[in-house]
XYZ file of C-alpha atoms in Angstrom:
662
model
C -38.294 -33.898 78.964
C -41.495 -31.305 79.441
C -42.071 -30.543 75.845
C -43.441 -26.894 74.474
C -47.135 -27.058 73.540
C -46.823 -23.722 71.672
C -43.547 -23.144 70.641
C -40.872 -25.093 68.692
C -37.996 -23.641 70.401
C -37.723 -23.033 74.091
C -35.692 -19.881 74.564
C -35.126 -20.528 78.302
C -32.742 -23.480 79.448
C -34.807 -24.605 82.656
C -33.609 -28.208 83.741
C -33.329 -31.798 82.542
C -36.998 -32.382 83.699
C -38.895 -29.383 82.246
C -39.091 -26.667 79.554
C -40.714 -23.431 79.630
C -43.537 -22.675 76.748
C -42.117 -19.590 75.010
C -44.139 -17.248 72.953
C -42.937 -16.416 69.568
C -42.007 -12.779 69.442
C -44.418 -12.625 66.082
C -47.396 -12.933 68.531
C -46.141 -10.528 71.331
C -47.993 -7.441 71.482
C -45.809 -4.227 71.361
C -46.051 -2.819 74.877
C -44.045 -0.206 76.886
C -42.816 -0.538 80.225
C -45.843 0.082 82.002
C -44.297 1.973 84.825
C -46.718 2.446 87.981
C -46.009 4.179 91.290
C -48.172 3.383 94.113
C -48.160 4.541 97.833
C -47.495 1.785 100.157
C -47.532 3.439 103.496
C -43.686 3.179 103.257
C -43.048 5.784 100.553
C -43.589 4.771 96.905
C -43.662 1.329 95.380
C -42.417 1.240 91.488
C -43.087 -1.645 89.320
C -42.400 -1.962 85.471
C -42.807 -4.819 82.966
C -39.822 -7.115 81.660
C -41.086 -7.896 78.095
C -41.106 -11.207 76.500
C -38.908 -9.621 73.708
C -36.297 -8.698 76.268
C -32.875 -10.532 76.335
C -33.398 -11.743 79.886
C -29.782 -12.333 80.511
C -28.489 -9.094 79.366
C -31.245 -6.664 80.192
C -30.998 -4.400 83.672
C -32.877 -1.522 84.796
C -32.059 1.864 86.361
C -34.882 3.708 88.389
C -34.968 7.391 88.273
C -36.517 9.720 90.923
C -36.943 13.294 89.378
C -34.423 12.518 86.947
C -31.699 11.262 89.258
C -30.836 7.347 89.773
C -32.247 5.866 92.810
C -31.465 2.364 91.928
C -28.997 1.106 89.189
C -28.315 -2.088 87.420
C -31.428 -3.927 88.890
C -31.157 -7.484 87.470
C -33.247 -9.723 90.054
C -36.403 -7.672 90.233
C -38.879 -5.387 88.069
C -40.223 -3.439 91.151
C -38.609 -1.527 94.149
C -39.451 0.111 97.170
C -38.667 3.865 97.564
C -38.990 4.828 101.271
C -38.140 8.485 100.435
C -40.425 8.853 97.655
C -43.280 11.245 97.851
C -46.599 12.081 96.120
C -44.857 14.922 94.439
C -42.164 13.210 92.578
C -41.804 11.595 89.403
C -40.420 8.348 88.125
C -38.762 6.971 85.282
C -37.256 3.452 84.320
C -34.343 3.205 82.057
C -33.751 -0.054 80.424
C -30.068 -1.151 79.785
C -28.774 -3.788 77.510
C -25.297 -5.465 78.216
C -24.821 -2.066 80.514
C -25.661 0.341 78.002
C -29.083 2.379 78.209
C -31.173 1.717 75.501
C -34.586 3.221 76.494
C -36.124 5.635 79.134
C -39.819 5.516 79.878
C -41.973 8.368 80.227
C -42.201 10.303 83.551
C -44.934 8.785 86.010
C -46.435 10.364 88.891
C -47.631 8.213 91.852
C -51.136 7.131 92.244
C -52.759 9.373 94.884
C -54.155 6.000 96.603
C -53.568 2.437 96.570
C -56.223 1.963 94.004
C -56.612 3.912 90.754
C -59.966 5.541 90.025
C -61.289 5.788 86.477
C -64.574 7.724 86.107
C -66.523 6.407 83.022
C -69.348 8.182 81.128
C -72.441 6.083 82.237
C -75.144 5.962 79.954
C -78.381 7.574 80.589
C -81.168 5.619 82.144
C -83.344 3.592 79.732
C -86.783 4.516 78.692
C -88.024 1.717 80.721
C -86.076 2.932 83.649
C -83.313 0.478 83.874
C -80.168 1.811 84.973
C -76.687 1.060 84.091
C -73.282 -0.487 85.876
C -70.029 -1.378 84.425
C -69.700 -4.928 83.845
C -67.294 -7.235 81.917
C -64.128 -5.561 80.578
C -60.940 -6.376 77.803
C -58.278 -4.853 76.714
C -56.266 -4.183 73.667
C -53.759 -1.337 72.259
C -56.308 0.130 69.796
C -53.865 3.100 68.613
C -50.567 1.131 68.637
C -48.685 3.234 71.429
C -47.967 0.245 73.396
C -50.613 1.006 76.314
C -53.711 -1.079 76.583
C -57.040 0.694 76.181
C -59.930 -0.563 77.881
C -63.214 -1.773 76.518
C -66.305 -1.759 78.882
C -69.552 -3.535 78.643
C -72.419 -1.513 80.191
C -75.039 -4.094 81.755
C -78.460 -2.693 82.303
C -80.151 -3.444 85.492
C -83.056 -5.442 83.706
C -80.438 -8.164 82.015
C -81.680 -11.433 82.128
C -80.267 -14.931 81.818
C -81.732 -16.688 78.596
C -83.969 -18.901 80.991
C -85.839 -15.684 82.371
C -88.372 -13.903 80.260
C -88.452 -9.985 80.195
C -87.162 -7.151 77.879
C -84.021 -5.933 78.781
C -82.178 -2.234 78.309
C -79.767 -1.920 75.416
C -76.026 -2.886 75.623
C -73.479 -0.506 75.263
C -69.586 -1.134 74.568
C -67.220 1.785 75.260
C -63.645 2.156 74.540
C -61.631 4.269 76.842
C -58.030 5.741 76.635
C -55.812 4.914 79.486
C -53.200 7.265 80.988
C -51.650 5.655 83.976
C -49.077 8.280 84.377
C -51.121 11.005 86.023
C -51.887 9.974 89.533
C -55.554 8.767 89.052
C -57.581 10.124 91.746
C -61.025 10.717 90.188
C -59.383 11.078 86.788
C -61.843 11.158 83.938
C -60.993 8.498 81.554
C -61.115 9.561 77.894
C -63.973 7.885 76.328
C -62.863 7.226 72.543
C -66.220 5.671 71.166
C -69.472 4.071 72.275
C -71.098 1.258 70.220
C -74.835 0.907 70.938
C -75.984 -2.627 70.259
C -79.747 -1.608 70.272
C -82.765 -3.289 71.230
C -82.151 -6.599 69.178
C -79.458 -7.594 71.289
C -80.620 -9.056 74.562
C -78.798 -7.989 77.754
C -77.097 -10.756 79.774
C -74.085 -13.021 80.168
C -74.746 -15.225 77.438
C -75.563 -12.805 74.581
C -72.752 -10.596 74.159
C -69.067 -11.823 73.993
C -66.903 -9.304 72.593
C -63.244 -9.724 71.393
C -60.674 -7.105 71.326
C -57.464 -8.002 69.522
C -55.420 -7.100 66.455
C -57.013 -9.487 64.144
C -55.239 -7.877 60.819
C -52.040 -7.524 61.887
C -51.336 -3.664 61.847
C -50.510 -3.308 65.401
C -53.900 -1.842 66.252
C -56.718 -3.679 67.951
C -60.063 -4.129 66.647
C -63.407 -5.484 68.310
C -65.633 -8.061 67.038
C -69.075 -8.881 68.385
C -72.490 -10.051 67.453
C -74.873 -7.201 66.305
C -78.291 -6.967 64.975
C -80.638 -4.565 63.133
C -80.698 -1.392 64.984
C -77.122 -1.719 66.118
C -74.930 1.479 65.736
C -71.270 1.998 65.683
C -69.024 4.494 67.278
C -69.792 7.118 64.616
C -73.466 6.750 65.064
C -74.094 4.713 61.798
C -76.129 1.528 61.737
C -73.651 -1.474 61.476
C -75.614 -2.622 58.483
C -74.487 0.058 56.146
C -70.837 -1.518 56.776
C -71.995 -4.550 54.982
C -71.110 -5.668 51.255
C -74.133 -8.056 51.371
C -77.105 -5.879 49.961
C -79.773 -8.063 51.982
C -77.937 -6.684 55.098
C -77.543 -3.368 53.718
C -81.351 -3.218 53.239
C -82.236 -4.142 56.848
C -84.937 -2.280 58.475
C -83.157 -0.899 61.580
C -86.438 0.370 63.316
C -88.126 -2.711 63.495
C -88.449 -4.312 67.256
C -87.966 -8.148 67.275
C -88.683 -8.442 70.553
C -91.704 -10.706 71.805
C -93.944 -10.289 74.401
C -91.616 -12.189 76.693
C -88.572 -10.199 75.829
C -87.079 -12.904 73.558
C -85.670 -12.285 70.147
C -86.569 -14.942 68.037
C -86.585 -13.193 64.552
C -85.029 -10.804 62.389
C -81.316 -10.601 61.245
C -78.172 -11.656 63.085
C -74.880 -10.251 62.425
C -71.200 -10.157 63.132
C -69.368 -7.029 62.921
C -65.697 -5.832 63.000
C -65.263 -2.210 64.472
C -62.184 0.108 64.090
C -60.548 0.200 67.435
C -59.526 3.934 67.433
C -62.934 5.239 66.255
C -65.306 2.545 66.812
C -66.574 2.560 63.144
C -67.978 -0.450 61.719
C -65.465 -1.731 59.421
C -67.344 -4.895 57.809
C -70.780 -6.630 58.844
C -71.761 -10.111 57.742
C -74.370 -12.578 58.654
C -73.867 -14.528 61.830
C -73.330 -18.043 61.174
C -75.430 -19.940 61.963
C -78.548 -18.061 62.500
C -81.116 -19.283 65.051
C -82.802 -21.535 62.289
C -79.367 -23.270 61.621
C -78.855 -21.653 58.330
C -75.676 -20.049 57.237
C -77.005 -17.163 55.160
C -79.749 -14.742 55.526
C -82.373 -14.229 58.286
C -84.973 -16.500 59.654
C -88.042 -16.307 61.631
C -88.015 -20.040 62.397
C -86.759 -20.772 65.924
C -86.440 -24.431 65.742
C -87.505 -26.548 68.552
C -84.489 -28.652 67.486
C -82.344 -26.813 69.798
C -84.249 -28.378 72.712
C -86.606 -25.508 73.480
C -88.515 -22.929 71.508
C -87.788 -19.502 73.403
C -84.031 -19.196 72.807
C -82.596 -20.682 76.005
C -80.437 -23.067 74.345
C -80.147 -21.476 70.996
C -78.929 -18.026 72.382
C -75.912 -19.348 74.332
C -72.860 -17.680 72.848
C -69.215 -17.905 73.511
C -66.219 -16.404 71.802
C -62.392 -16.374 71.758
C -59.218 -15.656 69.616
C -57.247 -18.306 68.153
C -53.995 -18.369 65.868
C -55.478 -21.417 63.963
C -52.646 -21.261 61.167
C -49.808 -20.929 63.703
C -47.738 -17.928 65.450
C -46.793 -15.968 62.205
C -50.347 -16.155 60.784
C -53.262 -13.797 61.449
C -55.381 -14.769 64.395
C -59.199 -15.663 63.886
C -62.108 -14.830 65.885
C -63.997 -17.869 67.333
C -67.761 -17.478 67.768
C -69.878 -20.160 69.141
C -73.544 -21.009 69.517
C -75.162 -23.580 71.574
C -73.595 -26.434 74.138
C -76.666 -27.916 75.729
C -77.295 -29.798 72.496
C -76.460 -28.704 69.144
C -73.132 -26.946 69.193
C -71.547 -24.690 66.358
C -67.982 -23.287 66.277
C -67.436 -20.567 63.651
C -63.773 -19.413 62.659
C -63.782 -15.998 61.075
C -60.865 -14.046 59.734
C -60.353 -10.395 59.073
C -57.841 -8.967 56.409
C -58.312 -5.219 57.419
C -61.281 -4.844 55.134
C -63.397 -7.965 54.804
C -64.603 -10.634 57.440
C -64.457 -14.240 55.809
C -65.287 -17.669 57.103
C -62.345 -19.845 57.640
C -64.540 -23.017 58.571
C -67.805 -23.923 60.499
C -68.168 -26.512 62.679
C -71.581 -28.192 63.205
C -71.995 -30.950 65.764
C -75.641 -31.762 64.830
C -75.782 -34.933 66.590
C -74.177 -36.705 69.488
C -72.095 -38.925 67.187
C -71.757 -37.203 63.831
C -70.657 -33.780 62.837
C -70.247 -31.333 59.832
C -67.401 -28.925 59.041
C -67.986 -26.261 56.203
C -64.905 -24.841 54.642
C -64.231 -21.353 53.584
C -66.705 -21.701 50.532
C -69.300 -23.428 52.244
C -68.454 -27.116 51.236
C -69.668 -29.426 53.785
C -67.600 -32.481 54.821
C -69.339 -35.111 57.256
C -67.489 -37.081 59.958
C -68.360 -39.772 62.123
C -67.065 -39.284 65.659
C -64.788 -41.741 67.469
C -65.497 -43.134 70.970
C -65.413 -40.900 73.902
C -62.391 -41.105 76.195
C -64.565 -41.867 79.161
C -66.350 -44.502 77.300
C -69.836 -42.754 77.905
C -71.753 -39.831 76.826
C -71.852 -37.827 73.629
C -68.841 -38.258 71.081
C -68.961 -34.683 69.539
C -69.337 -31.323 70.912
C -73.298 -31.812 71.071
C -74.128 -31.597 74.837
C -70.467 -31.406 75.907
C -69.826 -27.487 75.940
C -69.589 -25.195 78.910
C -70.514 -21.713 79.775
C -66.906 -20.820 78.802
C -64.055 -22.156 76.690
C -60.312 -21.866 76.323
C -57.586 -21.843 73.530
C -54.005 -22.936 73.180
C -51.909 -25.011 71.275
C -52.536 -28.377 72.836
C -51.302 -31.106 70.653
C -47.963 -29.364 69.691
C -48.428 -28.563 66.085
C -47.820 -24.602 66.409
C -51.537 -23.982 65.928
C -54.176 -23.363 68.432
C -56.788 -25.785 69.330
C -60.419 -24.745 70.670
C -60.988 -26.515 74.265
C -64.934 -26.909 74.640
C -65.286 -28.407 77.921
C -65.774 -31.998 77.617
C -64.519 -31.963 73.991
C -62.049 -30.194 71.614
C -61.708 -28.952 68.137
C -58.442 -29.360 66.072
C -57.322 -26.121 64.428
C -58.927 -27.232 61.166
C -62.338 -27.483 62.575
C -62.609 -31.230 63.061
C -62.988 -33.104 66.387
C -59.824 -33.756 68.267
C -61.772 -35.836 71.086
C -64.689 -35.877 73.372
C -64.471 -37.045 76.842
C -68.268 -37.424 76.942
C -68.772 -36.135 80.460
C -71.281 -33.147 79.445
C -71.845 -29.742 80.116
C -70.047 -27.728 83.060
C -69.919 -24.332 84.514
C -66.047 -23.825 84.997
C -62.964 -24.783 83.093
C -59.251 -24.377 83.905
C -56.394 -25.084 81.007
C -53.040 -24.978 82.413
C -50.175 -27.219 83.149
C -51.773 -28.507 86.325
C -49.446 -31.495 86.499
C -45.637 -30.201 85.504
C -44.390 -33.778 85.737
C -46.372 -34.980 82.497
C -46.081 -33.625 79.048
C -48.384 -31.061 78.035
C -51.393 -29.081 79.120
C -54.380 -30.359 81.189
C -57.906 -29.329 81.517
C -59.639 -29.305 85.034
C -63.537 -29.388 84.382
C -66.641 -29.463 86.744
C -69.902 -31.120 85.522
C -73.325 -30.265 85.779
C -74.520 -33.391 83.860
C -74.547 -36.878 85.648
C -72.682 -38.191 87.362
C -71.718 -34.719 88.019
C -68.474 -34.243 89.891
C -65.176 -33.150 88.078
C -62.364 -34.572 85.839
C -58.803 -33.650 84.933
C -57.864 -34.849 81.398
C -55.049 -34.569 78.991
C -55.786 -31.382 76.854
C -54.365 -32.899 73.708
C -55.837 -36.306 73.910
C -59.034 -36.180 76.375
C -57.404 -39.020 78.361
C -59.088 -39.089 81.798
C -56.365 -38.505 84.339
C -58.451 -37.971 87.514
C -62.051 -37.735 88.057
C -64.735 -38.118 90.897
C -68.434 -38.221 90.829
C -70.860 -35.742 92.734
C -74.330 -35.677 94.287
C -75.424 -32.870 92.106
C -75.159 -29.728 89.844
C -71.306 -28.986 90.308
C -71.504 -25.210 90.145
C -68.026 -24.067 91.140
C -64.405 -25.246 90.408
C -60.831 -24.145 90.561
C -57.594 -25.220 89.788
C -54.324 -23.267 90.620
C -50.396 -23.672 91.535
C -51.249 -22.460 95.204
C -49.376 -24.564 97.611
C -45.416 -24.327 97.667
C -45.282 -27.899 99.226
C -47.076 -29.630 96.644
C -46.311 -29.706 92.868
C -48.876 -28.592 90.312
C -52.325 -27.601 90.903
C -54.644 -27.992 93.723
C -58.289 -29.084 92.537
C -61.321 -27.813 94.114
C -64.950 -27.818 93.478
C -68.295 -27.350 94.960
C -69.201 -31.096 95.451
C -65.530 -31.956 96.458
C -64.523 -29.132 98.873
C -61.136 -30.709 100.018
C -58.214 -29.688 97.899
C -56.711 -32.411 95.864
C -53.297 -32.733 94.217
C -53.341 -32.493 90.214
C -50.166 -34.729 90.384
C -51.217 -37.411 92.760
C -55.081 -37.310 93.112
C -54.446 -37.301 96.932
C -56.462 -34.942 99.275
C -54.020 -32.528 100.851
C -56.034 -30.837 103.396
C -59.193 -30.989 105.264
C -59.753 -27.206 104.996
C -61.572 -25.807 101.853
C -60.744 -22.819 99.703
C -62.519 -20.346 97.806
C -63.204 -21.673 94.120
C -63.577 -18.699 91.906
C -60.609 -17.013 90.477
C -56.627 -17.489 90.802
C -54.381 -14.393 90.723
C -50.694 -13.619 91.046
C -50.419 -10.955 93.945
C -47.808 -11.371 96.765
C -44.554 -11.840 94.867
C -43.860 -15.838 95.328
C -44.188 -18.051 92.363
C -47.457 -19.469 93.849
C -50.980 -18.263 92.932
C -53.226 -16.656 95.388
C -57.211 -17.126 95.493
C -59.357 -14.357 94.438
C -62.938 -14.265 95.286
C -65.225 -11.155 94.508
C -62.977 -8.323 96.221
C -61.055 -10.513 98.480
C -57.544 -12.024 97.805
C -56.306 -14.603 100.424
C -53.333 -16.977 100.408
C -53.483 -20.668 100.775
C -51.212 -21.588 103.821
C -51.146 -25.255 103.438
C -54.268 -25.918 105.501
C -56.460 -22.954 105.206
C -56.533 -19.210 103.890
C -54.688 -16.146 105.205
C -56.372 -12.630 103.940
C -53.769 -10.618 101.694
C -54.798 -7.011 102.622
C -53.899 -3.859 101.036
C -52.685 -1.352 103.849
C -54.844 -3.387 106.093
C -58.090 -3.819 104.113
C -59.453 -6.072 101.376
C -59.777 -4.461 97.911
C -63.678 -4.624 98.258
C -63.264 -2.392 101.025
C -61.951 0.475 99.220
C -64.456 3.074 97.562
C -67.637 0.860 97.581
C -65.691 -1.696 95.173
C -68.161 -4.502 93.895
C -67.770 -7.482 91.817
C -69.969 -8.597 88.623
C -72.338 -11.012 87.373
C -74.176 -11.601 90.952
C -73.195 -15.125 92.599
C -70.279 -15.375 89.957
C -68.441 -12.568 91.887
C -66.371 -11.975 88.972
C -63.847 -8.859 88.653
C -64.602 -6.703 85.703
C -61.451 -7.812 84.632
C -58.162 -9.579 86.043
C -55.086 -9.364 83.743
C -51.368 -7.952 83.789
C -52.178 -4.768 82.561
C -49.078 -2.447 84.005
C -46.257 -2.793 86.407
C -44.325 -6.273 86.699
C -45.817 -9.652 86.185
C -48.291 -9.616 89.007
C -51.910 -9.027 87.885
C -54.291 -6.152 88.176
C -57.725 -6.373 89.510
C -60.597 -4.156 88.397
C -64.108 -3.783 90.377
C -66.515 -1.024 89.873
C -67.704 1.432 92.420
C -71.407 0.612 93.626
C -71.854 4.107 94.817
C -71.945 6.027 91.662
C -72.056 3.011 89.065
C -69.645 5.149 87.013
C -66.070 4.517 88.298
C -63.754 1.592 87.891
C -61.122 0.792 90.658
C -57.998 -0.559 89.605
C -55.868 -2.399 92.175
C -52.173 -3.422 91.730
C -49.918 -5.137 94.430
C -47.546 -3.331 96.379
C -45.739 -6.285 97.819
C -41.935 -6.323 96.772
C -40.683 -9.353 94.999
C -37.245 -10.648 93.748
C -39.284 -12.691 91.243
C -38.499 -11.460 87.748
C -40.452 -12.991 84.847
C -41.748 -11.342 81.577
C -45.108 -9.737 81.518
C -47.787 -12.523 81.760
C -49.467 -10.821 78.694
C -46.482 -12.080 76.654
C -47.263 -15.720 77.401
C -49.772 -17.064 74.594
C -52.101 -18.861 76.578
C -52.434 -16.360 79.182
C -53.168 -13.623 76.638
C -55.795 -15.666 74.840
C -57.283 -15.966 78.267
C -57.534 -12.337 78.771
C -59.302 -12.203 75.288
C -61.786 -14.967 76.248
C -62.293 -13.865 79.978
C -65.654 -11.833 79.487
C -67.240 -14.753 77.748
C -70.302 -16.050 79.652
C -69.469 -17.355 83.334
C -65.998 -15.477 83.476
C -62.941 -17.752 84.160
C -59.316 -16.432 85.042
C -56.565 -16.561 82.618
C -53.736 -19.251 83.323
C -50.176 -19.323 82.150
C -49.199 -22.059 79.677
C -46.135 -23.188 81.740
C -45.467 -23.900 85.275
C -44.100 -20.830 86.957
C -42.092 -22.357 89.880
C -39.994 -24.446 87.562
C -39.349 -21.627 85.159
C -37.998 -19.495 88.008
C -36.429 -22.001 89.930
C -34.274 -23.086 86.853
C -31.812 -20.137 86.937
C -33.002 -17.617 84.351
C -31.949 -14.530 86.175
C -29.337 -12.711 84.096
C -25.794 -12.049 85.574
C -24.951 -8.674 86.881
C -23.358 -6.508 83.662
């Protein structure tokens, strides 16, 4: 029987061969119904959330237009098409439990177009002439009203990869209040605050990973990220002023630590938690470890032990959120440094007032690692053999440009999936495959016919290629070698005729079954993001601003009223050849996902796309699945990857989960 990896009790009876993973209600964010109304070319398309906290067998919905019911007792969908609807109408959704109304949503106006325009307040050009565009985004409910706010990272035009020299402009992080009810053509989004990370945080994909989540359990999200001397919070104060360590408070915030090549190899390194409503710094501590491998204070020593002396390897950062003590405890911020050689993973807790180390993992060699506890006490461990029989036995050299989080071993606590290795919730090594560094990772139930979750990873290290391994044990299930740096890879449940995921990579273009390992088609597919869009239980392909359907032997474009998303309003993807959306997540409406791209004409507008395809598939919002929600939290990290569900959707839906008519 398929066992739950995150949850001790399954709330849905599925079948004799499979169980769904069910997120404990203690973890689920309090969300409203997220009603959205979009012009479809045939009236108005209305969509809303089923919540993970809903009693699925007993809940039904009425849809009101201008206060009058146009649909009653809907039990088999969370969307409907209103052919008589107009742009001047208002819609509400009434939630009914056992036939009785229990809640009515706020009135919502239709969008003016098939996408929603959000005008942002673009930062002024830098003194060096750099200009700004919206880049990676994340979401969290910062004021506790059940609606997500949007946090936007502004990228300067002179942002650099670690391997390239040159000074960059400042990085800014904005928080915007979202109001999806007002139609949204050219709507000015309300700026709640702006954090200026200052001149001592370099701009680029590998430097600023920001976490937006409710870390202290008060129902309101905070933001955590790496800061430095000169960083200012949303109130305009230096983040050093929020420290309790006197050495941090005495920081000289006017010193420019950039060298002539633009690298920052000296000066203090901090971690700051910001109030989500105001942007005010709540607490600042030393970042662990600093660039000289120390856990306290600052250093001007950039050790060549990283493998270079200019910050390429040592300034590679990752971040995530994880429930390391289980679903009823507070989550931790996970901050990581290094993966080509020496690798650190730092777990940090926030109690509403202070940041505090939970543990620090240091894979200082290919065979041995340290774990420091909350008091700084060090324990040293010898790593076991790798599951592949080759390569490094610790995190050292086994990291990716990305990571993932899930309870992979069924103990109720999250683990950190590092790429070719994983950490247990206590900071100790869970396993290492030894297959080295990679650019892409996908953690999901790729093979629903075996217990647990699986990791699909591509490899930049010899013998290149890719592997599919058990997320709990590291057992290699499938693998292939390649002919060089395998720079792209994707796995998705994209073919209704083949169970589980199909696996794709740049050095092995033909899609393979994650269940059998067999090539299922001679045609190739895009290998960037996966997305739920058209309303069946399979995933679609997202590459830049283009959505395609895998048809079994090729790809069919999925247009919105005849056009690709990128053809609307100068829409652009992010991060150059990576072609990532600003954000992909189930932000509103039913369980299908939203796509956010930016306007290349004004560099100050975000275009939000939501599907207008009707569906009879009714499942809870993806944001109430734990694996998926953690994926949205880490999506902005380094080489962005798409979030995945922690269960196999076709089995969950097919097993008879629809409620009976009340």
